[in-house]
Tab-separated table of C-alpha atoms in Angstrom:
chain	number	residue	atom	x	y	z
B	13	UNK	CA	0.557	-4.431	-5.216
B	14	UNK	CA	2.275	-4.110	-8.307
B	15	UNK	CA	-0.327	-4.056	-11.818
B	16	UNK	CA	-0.347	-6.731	-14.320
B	17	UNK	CA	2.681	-5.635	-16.616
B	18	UNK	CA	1.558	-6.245	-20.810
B	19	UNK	CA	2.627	-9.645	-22.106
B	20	UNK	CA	5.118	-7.627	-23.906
B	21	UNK	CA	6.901	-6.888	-21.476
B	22	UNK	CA	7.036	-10.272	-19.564
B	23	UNK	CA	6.386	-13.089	-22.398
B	24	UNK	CA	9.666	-15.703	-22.576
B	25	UNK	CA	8.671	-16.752	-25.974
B	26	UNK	CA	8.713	-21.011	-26.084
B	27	UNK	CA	12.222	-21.190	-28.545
B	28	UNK	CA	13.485	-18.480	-26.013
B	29	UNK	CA	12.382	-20.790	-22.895
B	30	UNK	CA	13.571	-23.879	-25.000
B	31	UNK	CA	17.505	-22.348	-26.147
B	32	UNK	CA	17.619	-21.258	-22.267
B	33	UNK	CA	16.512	-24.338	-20.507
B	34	UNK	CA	19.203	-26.398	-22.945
B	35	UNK	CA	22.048	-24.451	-22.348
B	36	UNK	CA	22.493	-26.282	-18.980
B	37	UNK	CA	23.443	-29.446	-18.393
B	38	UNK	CA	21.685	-31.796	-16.163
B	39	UNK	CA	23.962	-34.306	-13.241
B	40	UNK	CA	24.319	-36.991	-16.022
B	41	UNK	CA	26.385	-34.085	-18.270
B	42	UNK	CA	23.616	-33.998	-20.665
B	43	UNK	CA	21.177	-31.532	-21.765
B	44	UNK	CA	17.708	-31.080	-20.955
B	45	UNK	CA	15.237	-31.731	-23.326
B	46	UNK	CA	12.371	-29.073	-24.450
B	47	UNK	CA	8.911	-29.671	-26.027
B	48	UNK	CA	6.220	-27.089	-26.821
B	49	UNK	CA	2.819	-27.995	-27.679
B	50	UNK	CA	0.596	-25.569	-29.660
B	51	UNK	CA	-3.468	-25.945	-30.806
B	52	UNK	CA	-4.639	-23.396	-33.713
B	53	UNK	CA	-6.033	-20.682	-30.919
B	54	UNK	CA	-2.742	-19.836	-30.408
B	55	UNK	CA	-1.954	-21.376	-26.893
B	56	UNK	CA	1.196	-23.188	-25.902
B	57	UNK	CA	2.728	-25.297	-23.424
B	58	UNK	CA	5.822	-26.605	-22.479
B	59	UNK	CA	7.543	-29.583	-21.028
B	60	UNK	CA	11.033	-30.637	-20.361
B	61	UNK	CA	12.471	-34.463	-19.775
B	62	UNK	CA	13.947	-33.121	-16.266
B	63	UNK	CA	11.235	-33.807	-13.788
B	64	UNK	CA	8.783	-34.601	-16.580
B	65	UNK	CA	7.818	-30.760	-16.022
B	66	UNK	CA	5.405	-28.663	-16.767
B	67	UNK	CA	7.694	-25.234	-18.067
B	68	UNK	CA	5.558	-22.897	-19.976
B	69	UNK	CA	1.845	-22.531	-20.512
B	70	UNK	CA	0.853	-19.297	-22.685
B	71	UNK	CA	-2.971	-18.492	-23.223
B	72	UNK	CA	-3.458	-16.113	-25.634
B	73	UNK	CA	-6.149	-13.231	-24.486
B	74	UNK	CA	-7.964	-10.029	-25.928
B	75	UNK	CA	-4.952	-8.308	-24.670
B	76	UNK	CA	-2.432	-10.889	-26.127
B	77	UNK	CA	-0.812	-13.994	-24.614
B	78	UNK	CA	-0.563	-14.258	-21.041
B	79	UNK	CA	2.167	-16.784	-19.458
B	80	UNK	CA	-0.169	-18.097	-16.558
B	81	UNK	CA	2.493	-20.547	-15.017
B	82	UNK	CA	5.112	-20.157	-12.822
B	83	UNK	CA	8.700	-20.958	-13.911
B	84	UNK	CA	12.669	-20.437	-14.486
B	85	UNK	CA	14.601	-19.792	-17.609
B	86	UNK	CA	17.746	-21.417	-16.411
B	87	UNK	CA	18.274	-25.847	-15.511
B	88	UNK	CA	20.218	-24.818	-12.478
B	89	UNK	CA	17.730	-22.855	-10.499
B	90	UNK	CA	14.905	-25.591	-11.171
B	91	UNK	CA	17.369	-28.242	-10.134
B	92	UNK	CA	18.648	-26.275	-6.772
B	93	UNK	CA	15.280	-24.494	-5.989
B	94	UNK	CA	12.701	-26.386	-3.885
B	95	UNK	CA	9.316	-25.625	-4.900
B	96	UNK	CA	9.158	-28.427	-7.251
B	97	UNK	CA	7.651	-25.785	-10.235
B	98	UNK	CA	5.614	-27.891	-12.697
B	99	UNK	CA	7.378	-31.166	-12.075
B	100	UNK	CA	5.961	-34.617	-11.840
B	101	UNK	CA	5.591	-35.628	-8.117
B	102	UNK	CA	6.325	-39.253	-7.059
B	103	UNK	CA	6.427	-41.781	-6.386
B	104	UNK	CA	4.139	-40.504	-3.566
B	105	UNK	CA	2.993	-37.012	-3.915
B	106	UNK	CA	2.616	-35.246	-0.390
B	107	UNK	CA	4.164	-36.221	2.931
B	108	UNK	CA	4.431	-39.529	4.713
B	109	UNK	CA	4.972	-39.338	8.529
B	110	UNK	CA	8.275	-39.765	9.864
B	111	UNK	CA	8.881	-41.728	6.310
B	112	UNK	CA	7.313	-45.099	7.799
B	113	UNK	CA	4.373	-47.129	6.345
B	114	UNK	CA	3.722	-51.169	7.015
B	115	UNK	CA	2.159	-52.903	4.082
B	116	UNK	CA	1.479	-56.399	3.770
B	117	UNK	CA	2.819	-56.635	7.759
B	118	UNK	CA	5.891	-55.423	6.551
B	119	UNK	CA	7.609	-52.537	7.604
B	120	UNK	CA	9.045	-49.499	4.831
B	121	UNK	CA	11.392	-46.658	5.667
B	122	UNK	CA	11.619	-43.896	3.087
B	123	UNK	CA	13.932	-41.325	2.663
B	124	UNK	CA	13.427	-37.906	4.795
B	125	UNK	CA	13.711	-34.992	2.970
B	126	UNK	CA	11.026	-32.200	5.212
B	127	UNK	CA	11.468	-32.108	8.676
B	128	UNK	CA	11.258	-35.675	10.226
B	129	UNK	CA	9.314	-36.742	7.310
B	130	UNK	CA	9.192	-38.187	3.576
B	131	UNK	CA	7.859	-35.389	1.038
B	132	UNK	CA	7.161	-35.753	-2.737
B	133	UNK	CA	8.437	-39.169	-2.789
B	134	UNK	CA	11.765	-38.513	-0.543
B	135	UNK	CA	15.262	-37.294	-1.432
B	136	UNK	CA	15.371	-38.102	-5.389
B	137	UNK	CA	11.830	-38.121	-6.356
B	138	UNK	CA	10.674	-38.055	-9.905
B	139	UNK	CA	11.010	-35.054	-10.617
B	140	UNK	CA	14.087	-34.975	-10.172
B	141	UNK	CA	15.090	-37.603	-12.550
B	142	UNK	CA	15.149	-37.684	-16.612
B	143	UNK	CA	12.228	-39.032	-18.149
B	144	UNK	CA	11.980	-40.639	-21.882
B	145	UNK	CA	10.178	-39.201	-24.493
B	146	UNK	CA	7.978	-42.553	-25.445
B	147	UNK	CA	6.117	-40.633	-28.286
B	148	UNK	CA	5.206	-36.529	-28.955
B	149	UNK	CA	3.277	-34.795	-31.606
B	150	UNK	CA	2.212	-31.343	-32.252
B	151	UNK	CA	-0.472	-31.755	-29.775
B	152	UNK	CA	0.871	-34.511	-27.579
B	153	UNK	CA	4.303	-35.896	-25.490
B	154	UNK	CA	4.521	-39.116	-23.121
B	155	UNK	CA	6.962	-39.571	-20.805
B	156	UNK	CA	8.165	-42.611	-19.031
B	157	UNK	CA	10.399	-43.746	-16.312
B	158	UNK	CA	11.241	-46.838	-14.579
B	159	UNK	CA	11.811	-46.482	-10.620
B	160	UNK	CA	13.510	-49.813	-9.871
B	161	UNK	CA	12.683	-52.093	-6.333
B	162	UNK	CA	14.065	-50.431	-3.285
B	163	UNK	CA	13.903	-46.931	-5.365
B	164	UNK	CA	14.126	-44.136	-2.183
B	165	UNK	CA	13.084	-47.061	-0.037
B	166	UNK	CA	9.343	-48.155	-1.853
B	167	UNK	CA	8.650	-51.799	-2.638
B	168	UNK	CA	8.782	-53.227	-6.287
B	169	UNK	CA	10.121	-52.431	-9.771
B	170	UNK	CA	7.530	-49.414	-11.254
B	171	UNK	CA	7.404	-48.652	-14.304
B	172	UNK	CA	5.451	-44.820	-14.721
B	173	UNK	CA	3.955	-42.440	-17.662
B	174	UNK	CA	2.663	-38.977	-18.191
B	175	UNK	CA	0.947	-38.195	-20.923
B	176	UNK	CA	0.483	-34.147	-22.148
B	177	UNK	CA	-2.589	-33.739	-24.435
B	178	UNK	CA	-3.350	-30.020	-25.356
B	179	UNK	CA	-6.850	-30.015	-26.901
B	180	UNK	CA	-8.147	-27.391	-28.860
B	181	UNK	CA	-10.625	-25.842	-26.691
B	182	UNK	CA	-7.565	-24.895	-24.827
B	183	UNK	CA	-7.576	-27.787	-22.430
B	184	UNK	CA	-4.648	-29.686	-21.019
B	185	UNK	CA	-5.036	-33.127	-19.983
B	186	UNK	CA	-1.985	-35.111	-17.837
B	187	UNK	CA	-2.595	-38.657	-17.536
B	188	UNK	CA	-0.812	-40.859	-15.714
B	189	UNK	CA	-0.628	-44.778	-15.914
B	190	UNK	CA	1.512	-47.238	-13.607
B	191	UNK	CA	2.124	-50.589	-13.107
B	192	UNK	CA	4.295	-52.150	-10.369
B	193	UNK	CA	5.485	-55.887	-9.253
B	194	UNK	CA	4.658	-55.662	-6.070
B	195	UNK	CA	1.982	-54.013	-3.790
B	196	UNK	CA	2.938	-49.991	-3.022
B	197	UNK	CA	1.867	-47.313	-2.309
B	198	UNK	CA	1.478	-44.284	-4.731
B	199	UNK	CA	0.330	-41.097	-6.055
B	200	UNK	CA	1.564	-39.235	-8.392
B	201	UNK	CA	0.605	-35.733	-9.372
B	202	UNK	CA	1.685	-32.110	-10.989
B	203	UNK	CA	3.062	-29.036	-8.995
B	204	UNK	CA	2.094	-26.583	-11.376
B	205	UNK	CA	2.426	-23.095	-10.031
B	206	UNK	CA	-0.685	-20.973	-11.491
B	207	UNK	CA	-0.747	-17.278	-11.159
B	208	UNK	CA	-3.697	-15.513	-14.154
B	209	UNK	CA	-2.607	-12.169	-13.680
B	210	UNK	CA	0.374	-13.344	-15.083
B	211	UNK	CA	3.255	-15.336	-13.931
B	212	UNK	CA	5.644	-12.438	-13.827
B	213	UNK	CA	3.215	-9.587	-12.883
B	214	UNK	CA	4.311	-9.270	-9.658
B	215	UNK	CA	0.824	-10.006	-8.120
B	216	UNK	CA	0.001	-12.475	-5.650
B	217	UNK	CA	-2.530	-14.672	-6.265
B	218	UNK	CA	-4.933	-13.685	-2.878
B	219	UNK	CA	-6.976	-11.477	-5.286
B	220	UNK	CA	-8.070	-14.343	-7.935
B	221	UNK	CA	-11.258	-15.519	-7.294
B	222	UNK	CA	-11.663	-19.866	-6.618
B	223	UNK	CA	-14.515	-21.922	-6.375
B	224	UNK	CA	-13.729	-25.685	-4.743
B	225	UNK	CA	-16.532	-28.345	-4.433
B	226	UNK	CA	-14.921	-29.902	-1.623
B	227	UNK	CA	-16.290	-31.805	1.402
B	228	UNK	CA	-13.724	-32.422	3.856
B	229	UNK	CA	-10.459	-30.859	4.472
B	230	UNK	CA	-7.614	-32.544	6.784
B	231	UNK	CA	-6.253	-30.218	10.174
B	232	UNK	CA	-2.401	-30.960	9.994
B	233	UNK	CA	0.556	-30.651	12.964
B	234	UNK	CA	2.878	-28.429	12.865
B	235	UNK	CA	4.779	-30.477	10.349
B	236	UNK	CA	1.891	-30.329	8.183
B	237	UNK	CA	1.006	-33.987	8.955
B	238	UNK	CA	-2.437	-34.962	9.568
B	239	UNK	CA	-3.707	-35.231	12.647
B	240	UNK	CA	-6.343	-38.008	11.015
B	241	UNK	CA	-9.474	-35.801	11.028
B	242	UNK	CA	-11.758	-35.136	8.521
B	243	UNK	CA	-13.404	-32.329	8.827
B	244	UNK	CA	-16.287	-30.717	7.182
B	245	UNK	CA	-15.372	-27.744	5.304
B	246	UNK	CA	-19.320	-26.105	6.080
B	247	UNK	CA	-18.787	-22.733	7.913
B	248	UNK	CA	-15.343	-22.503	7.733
B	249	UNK	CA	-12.533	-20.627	5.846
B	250	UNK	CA	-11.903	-24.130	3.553
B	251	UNK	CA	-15.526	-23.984	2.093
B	252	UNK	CA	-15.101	-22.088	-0.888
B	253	UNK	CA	-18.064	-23.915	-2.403
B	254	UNK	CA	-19.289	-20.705	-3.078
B	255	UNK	CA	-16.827	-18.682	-5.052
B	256	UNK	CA	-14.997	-15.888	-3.411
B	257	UNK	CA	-11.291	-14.272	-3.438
B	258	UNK	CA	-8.625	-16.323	-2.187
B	259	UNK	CA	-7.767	-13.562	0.829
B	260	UNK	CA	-10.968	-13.527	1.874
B	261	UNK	CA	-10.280	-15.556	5.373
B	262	UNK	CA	-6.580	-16.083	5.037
B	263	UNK	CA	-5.211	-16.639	8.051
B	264	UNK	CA	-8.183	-16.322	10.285
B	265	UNK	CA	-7.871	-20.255	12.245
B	266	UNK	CA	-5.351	-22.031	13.673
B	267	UNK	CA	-5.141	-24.294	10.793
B	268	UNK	CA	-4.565	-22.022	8.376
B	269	UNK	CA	-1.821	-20.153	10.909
B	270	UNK	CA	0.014	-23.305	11.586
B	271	UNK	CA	1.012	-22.985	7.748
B	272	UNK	CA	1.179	-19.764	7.346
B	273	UNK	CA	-2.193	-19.625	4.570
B	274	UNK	CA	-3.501	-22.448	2.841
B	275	UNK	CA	-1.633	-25.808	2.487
B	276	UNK	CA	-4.486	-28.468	3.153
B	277	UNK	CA	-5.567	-31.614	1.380
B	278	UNK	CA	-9.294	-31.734	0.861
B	279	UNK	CA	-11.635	-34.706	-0.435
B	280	UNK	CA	-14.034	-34.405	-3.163
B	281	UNK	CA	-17.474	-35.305	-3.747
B	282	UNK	CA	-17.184	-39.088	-5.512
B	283	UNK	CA	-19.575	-37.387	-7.959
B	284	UNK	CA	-17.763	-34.876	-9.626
B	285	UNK	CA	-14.363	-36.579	-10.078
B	286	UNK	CA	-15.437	-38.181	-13.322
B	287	UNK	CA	-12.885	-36.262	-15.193
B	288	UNK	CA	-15.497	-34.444	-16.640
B	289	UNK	CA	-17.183	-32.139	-14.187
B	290	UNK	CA	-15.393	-29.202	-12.660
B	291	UNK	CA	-14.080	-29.534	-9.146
B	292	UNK	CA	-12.454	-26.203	-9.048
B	293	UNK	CA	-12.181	-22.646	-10.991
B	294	UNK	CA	-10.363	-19.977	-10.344
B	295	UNK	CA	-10.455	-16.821	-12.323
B	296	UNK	CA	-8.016	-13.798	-11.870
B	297	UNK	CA	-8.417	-10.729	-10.255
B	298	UNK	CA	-8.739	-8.959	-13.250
B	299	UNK	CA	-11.325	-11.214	-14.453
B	300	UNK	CA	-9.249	-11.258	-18.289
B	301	UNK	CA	-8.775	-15.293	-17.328
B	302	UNK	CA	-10.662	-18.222	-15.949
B	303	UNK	CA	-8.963	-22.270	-15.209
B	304	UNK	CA	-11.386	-24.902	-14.917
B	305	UNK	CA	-9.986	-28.078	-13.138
B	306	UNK	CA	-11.154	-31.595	-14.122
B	307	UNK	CA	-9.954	-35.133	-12.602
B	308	UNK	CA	-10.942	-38.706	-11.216
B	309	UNK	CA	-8.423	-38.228	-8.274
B	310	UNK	CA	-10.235	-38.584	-5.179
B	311	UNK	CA	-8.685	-35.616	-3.097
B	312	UNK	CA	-6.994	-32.352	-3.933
B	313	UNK	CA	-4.022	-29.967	-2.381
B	314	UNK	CA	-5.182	-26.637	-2.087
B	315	UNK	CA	-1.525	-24.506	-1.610
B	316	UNK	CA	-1.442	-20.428	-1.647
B	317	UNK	CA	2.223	-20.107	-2.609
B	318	UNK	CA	2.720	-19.439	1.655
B	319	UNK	CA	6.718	-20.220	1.091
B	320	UNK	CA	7.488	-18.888	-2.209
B	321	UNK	CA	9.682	-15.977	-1.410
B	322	UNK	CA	12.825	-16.683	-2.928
B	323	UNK	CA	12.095	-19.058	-5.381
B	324	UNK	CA	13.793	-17.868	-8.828
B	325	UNK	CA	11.437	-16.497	-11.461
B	326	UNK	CA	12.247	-16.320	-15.170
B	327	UNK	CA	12.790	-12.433	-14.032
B	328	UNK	CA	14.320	-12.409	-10.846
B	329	UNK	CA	12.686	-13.724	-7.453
B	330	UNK	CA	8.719	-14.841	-6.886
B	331	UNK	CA	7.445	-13.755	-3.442
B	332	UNK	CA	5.384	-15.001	-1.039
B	333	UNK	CA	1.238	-15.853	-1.852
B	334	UNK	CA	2.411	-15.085	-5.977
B	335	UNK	CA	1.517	-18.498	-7.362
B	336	UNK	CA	-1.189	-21.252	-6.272
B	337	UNK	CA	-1.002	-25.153	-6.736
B	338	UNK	CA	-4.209	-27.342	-7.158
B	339	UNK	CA	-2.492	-31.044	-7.164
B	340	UNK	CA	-5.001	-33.476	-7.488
B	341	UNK	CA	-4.057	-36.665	-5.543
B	342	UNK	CA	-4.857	-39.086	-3.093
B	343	UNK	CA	-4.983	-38.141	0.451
B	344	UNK	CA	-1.302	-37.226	2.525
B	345	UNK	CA	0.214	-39.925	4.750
B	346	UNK	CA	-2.824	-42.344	3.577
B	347	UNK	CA	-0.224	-45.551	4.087
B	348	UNK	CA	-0.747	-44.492	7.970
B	349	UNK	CA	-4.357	-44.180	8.305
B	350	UNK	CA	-6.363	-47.194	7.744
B	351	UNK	CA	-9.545	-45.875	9.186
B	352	UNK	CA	-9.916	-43.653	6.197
B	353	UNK	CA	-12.364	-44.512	3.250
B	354	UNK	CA	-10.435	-46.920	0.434
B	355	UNK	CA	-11.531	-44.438	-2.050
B	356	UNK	CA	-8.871	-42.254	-0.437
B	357	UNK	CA	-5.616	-44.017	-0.427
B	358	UNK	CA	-3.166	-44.307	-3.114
B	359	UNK	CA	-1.951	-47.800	-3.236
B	360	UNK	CA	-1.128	-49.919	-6.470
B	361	UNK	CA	-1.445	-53.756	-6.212
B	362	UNK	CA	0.776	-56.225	-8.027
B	363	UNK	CA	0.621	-56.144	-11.867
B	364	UNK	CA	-2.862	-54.082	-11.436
B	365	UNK	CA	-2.768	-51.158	-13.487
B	366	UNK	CA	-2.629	-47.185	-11.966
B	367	UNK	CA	-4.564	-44.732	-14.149
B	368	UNK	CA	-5.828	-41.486	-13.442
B	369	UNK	CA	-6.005	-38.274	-15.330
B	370	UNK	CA	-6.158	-34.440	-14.125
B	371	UNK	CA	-7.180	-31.391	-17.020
B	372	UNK	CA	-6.483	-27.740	-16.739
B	373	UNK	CA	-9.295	-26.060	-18.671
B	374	UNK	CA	-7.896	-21.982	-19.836
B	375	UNK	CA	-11.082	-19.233	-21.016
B	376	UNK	CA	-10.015	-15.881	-21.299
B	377	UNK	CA	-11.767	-12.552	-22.496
């Protein structure tokens, strides 16, 4: 394993990220669109309009700023990779089986996109669209989109918005708000990449540390569909209620084989997702930096980077295991399972309102 190389030598400053990002142009012959956010303890982060995305986030550390997300420099690779890095998932975060659901005794087909199924909200999800800039400050951006009736196969007109707050206890909050014209499913979420040791190191993440309070986790299929259980995670390598390193029991079940490390949703105690209790930390395996995570959502993806290899890096290539997503959501495939709790399932009824909010908390030595 290769050491942590000094920010020095790996920081992409945010005007560098921003020049680089702009010099492409996106499929409607336009440039993309670059925002950095900044609090006075010297973190950043940054977004572009492309995917709504999450591009940069820099937390500065007793051994200077660290770069702790996982990225490109250039609009082509994040357009032609497929990772989704940072972007804004929708309008149904996860996978829907064979891209069917029935709502309302009416039947949906969505685009298929992974395998025989819909993933990330099909062929041209959001995040691969433009978003508006509604409004953006030195602390603060909202984006918005409309996804019109029919959009990639989903019922009604939505209209969509992220909001990016960066507090100054180094916190960054993404809410999200909907509303929709007609009943349909969704859940929306962030693919952020995280790797503490830093995003270019050249470590993988199985050596950071995670804690997750969660109760259940969901055996999948071979396509990574679920089978429909929920299964305690008490005894077995899911339960990282207690906190341990990542590598600890990778790979030692079935379930875990099947997709090649860890690429599970899990459901959370109803009592911690206040937005205000931690559901999750992770820390990294030098111990110089700690993420605290923080939401209302009802379940969580837990995914160890198990396909990365090949995915372009602002320096090259990532690898395998070298970045790990937490994407707070609602559960996979929930259109197809109504035996599952309500609190589960990520639908939006007509002209109700869709809010829920996810924060990435950064401490470092």
């Amino acid at each position: 394993m290769l050491a942590t190389l000094s920010s020095s030598e790996t920081l992409v400053s945010p005007d560098s990220l921003k020049v680089s990002l702009e010099a492409g142009l996106f499929t409607d012959g336009n440039p993309a669109c670059v925002h950095t956010l900044k609090n006075k303890q010297g973190m950043t982060v940054s977004f572009m309009d492309i995917g709504a995305t999450w591009v940069s986030c820099q937390v500065p550390t007793s051994e200077g700023k660290r770069e702790v997300l996982l990225g490109m420099k250039k609009l082509e690779d994040y357009q032609s990779h497929s990772a989704f890095l940072g972007a804004t998932i929708g309008r149904f975060a996860n996978r829907i089986a064979k891209g069917k659901f029935s709502l309302n005794g009416q039947d949906y087909r969505i685009t298929i996109n992974n395998n025989d199924n819909s993933l990330h909200g099909g062929i041209d999800g959001f995040d691969k669209r433009r978003w508006s800039v509604k409004e953006h400050s030195e602390s603060h951006i909202t984006y918005n989109l409309t996804s019109p009736d029919g959009d990639q196969g989903f019922p009604g007109s939505l209209t969509v918005e992220v909001a990016y707050t960066l507090t100054e206890n180094n916190q960054l909050c993404i809410e999200y708000s909907a509303l929709c014209d007609q009943d349909c499913p969704i859940n929306l979420t962030n693919h952020a990449y995280f790797n503490l040791d830093g995003a270019e190191s050249g470590n993988t993440i199985l050596g950071h540390e995670l804690m997750l309070l969660a109760n259940e986790y969901l055996p999948t299929d071979e396509q990574l569909i679920p089978t429909g259980e929920l299964r305690p995670v008490d005894g077995t390598s899911f339960d990282f209620k207690t906190t341990r390193p990542i590598r600890d029991r990778l790979l030692e079940d079935d379930d875990q084989k099947t997709a090649k490390g860890y690429d599970h949703a899990l459901t959370l105690p109803s009592e911690l997702t206040d937005g205000i209790s931690p559901i999750a930390q992770l820390t990294s395996s030098d111990k110089l930096v700690t993420m605290s995570v923080f939401t209302d959502k009802p379940a969580i993806q837990f995914y160890s980077g198990n396909f990365l290899g090949g995915t372009p890096s602002r320096q090259g290539e990532y690898n395998d295991y070298q970045g790990i997503a937490l994407e707070t959501q609602f559960l996979p495939d929930c259109p197809n399972h109504p035996e599952w709790p309500a609190e589960n399932k990520g639908f939006i009824a007509k002209k109700t309102f869709y809010q829920y909010q996810t924060s990435y908390q950064f401490e470092a030595q």
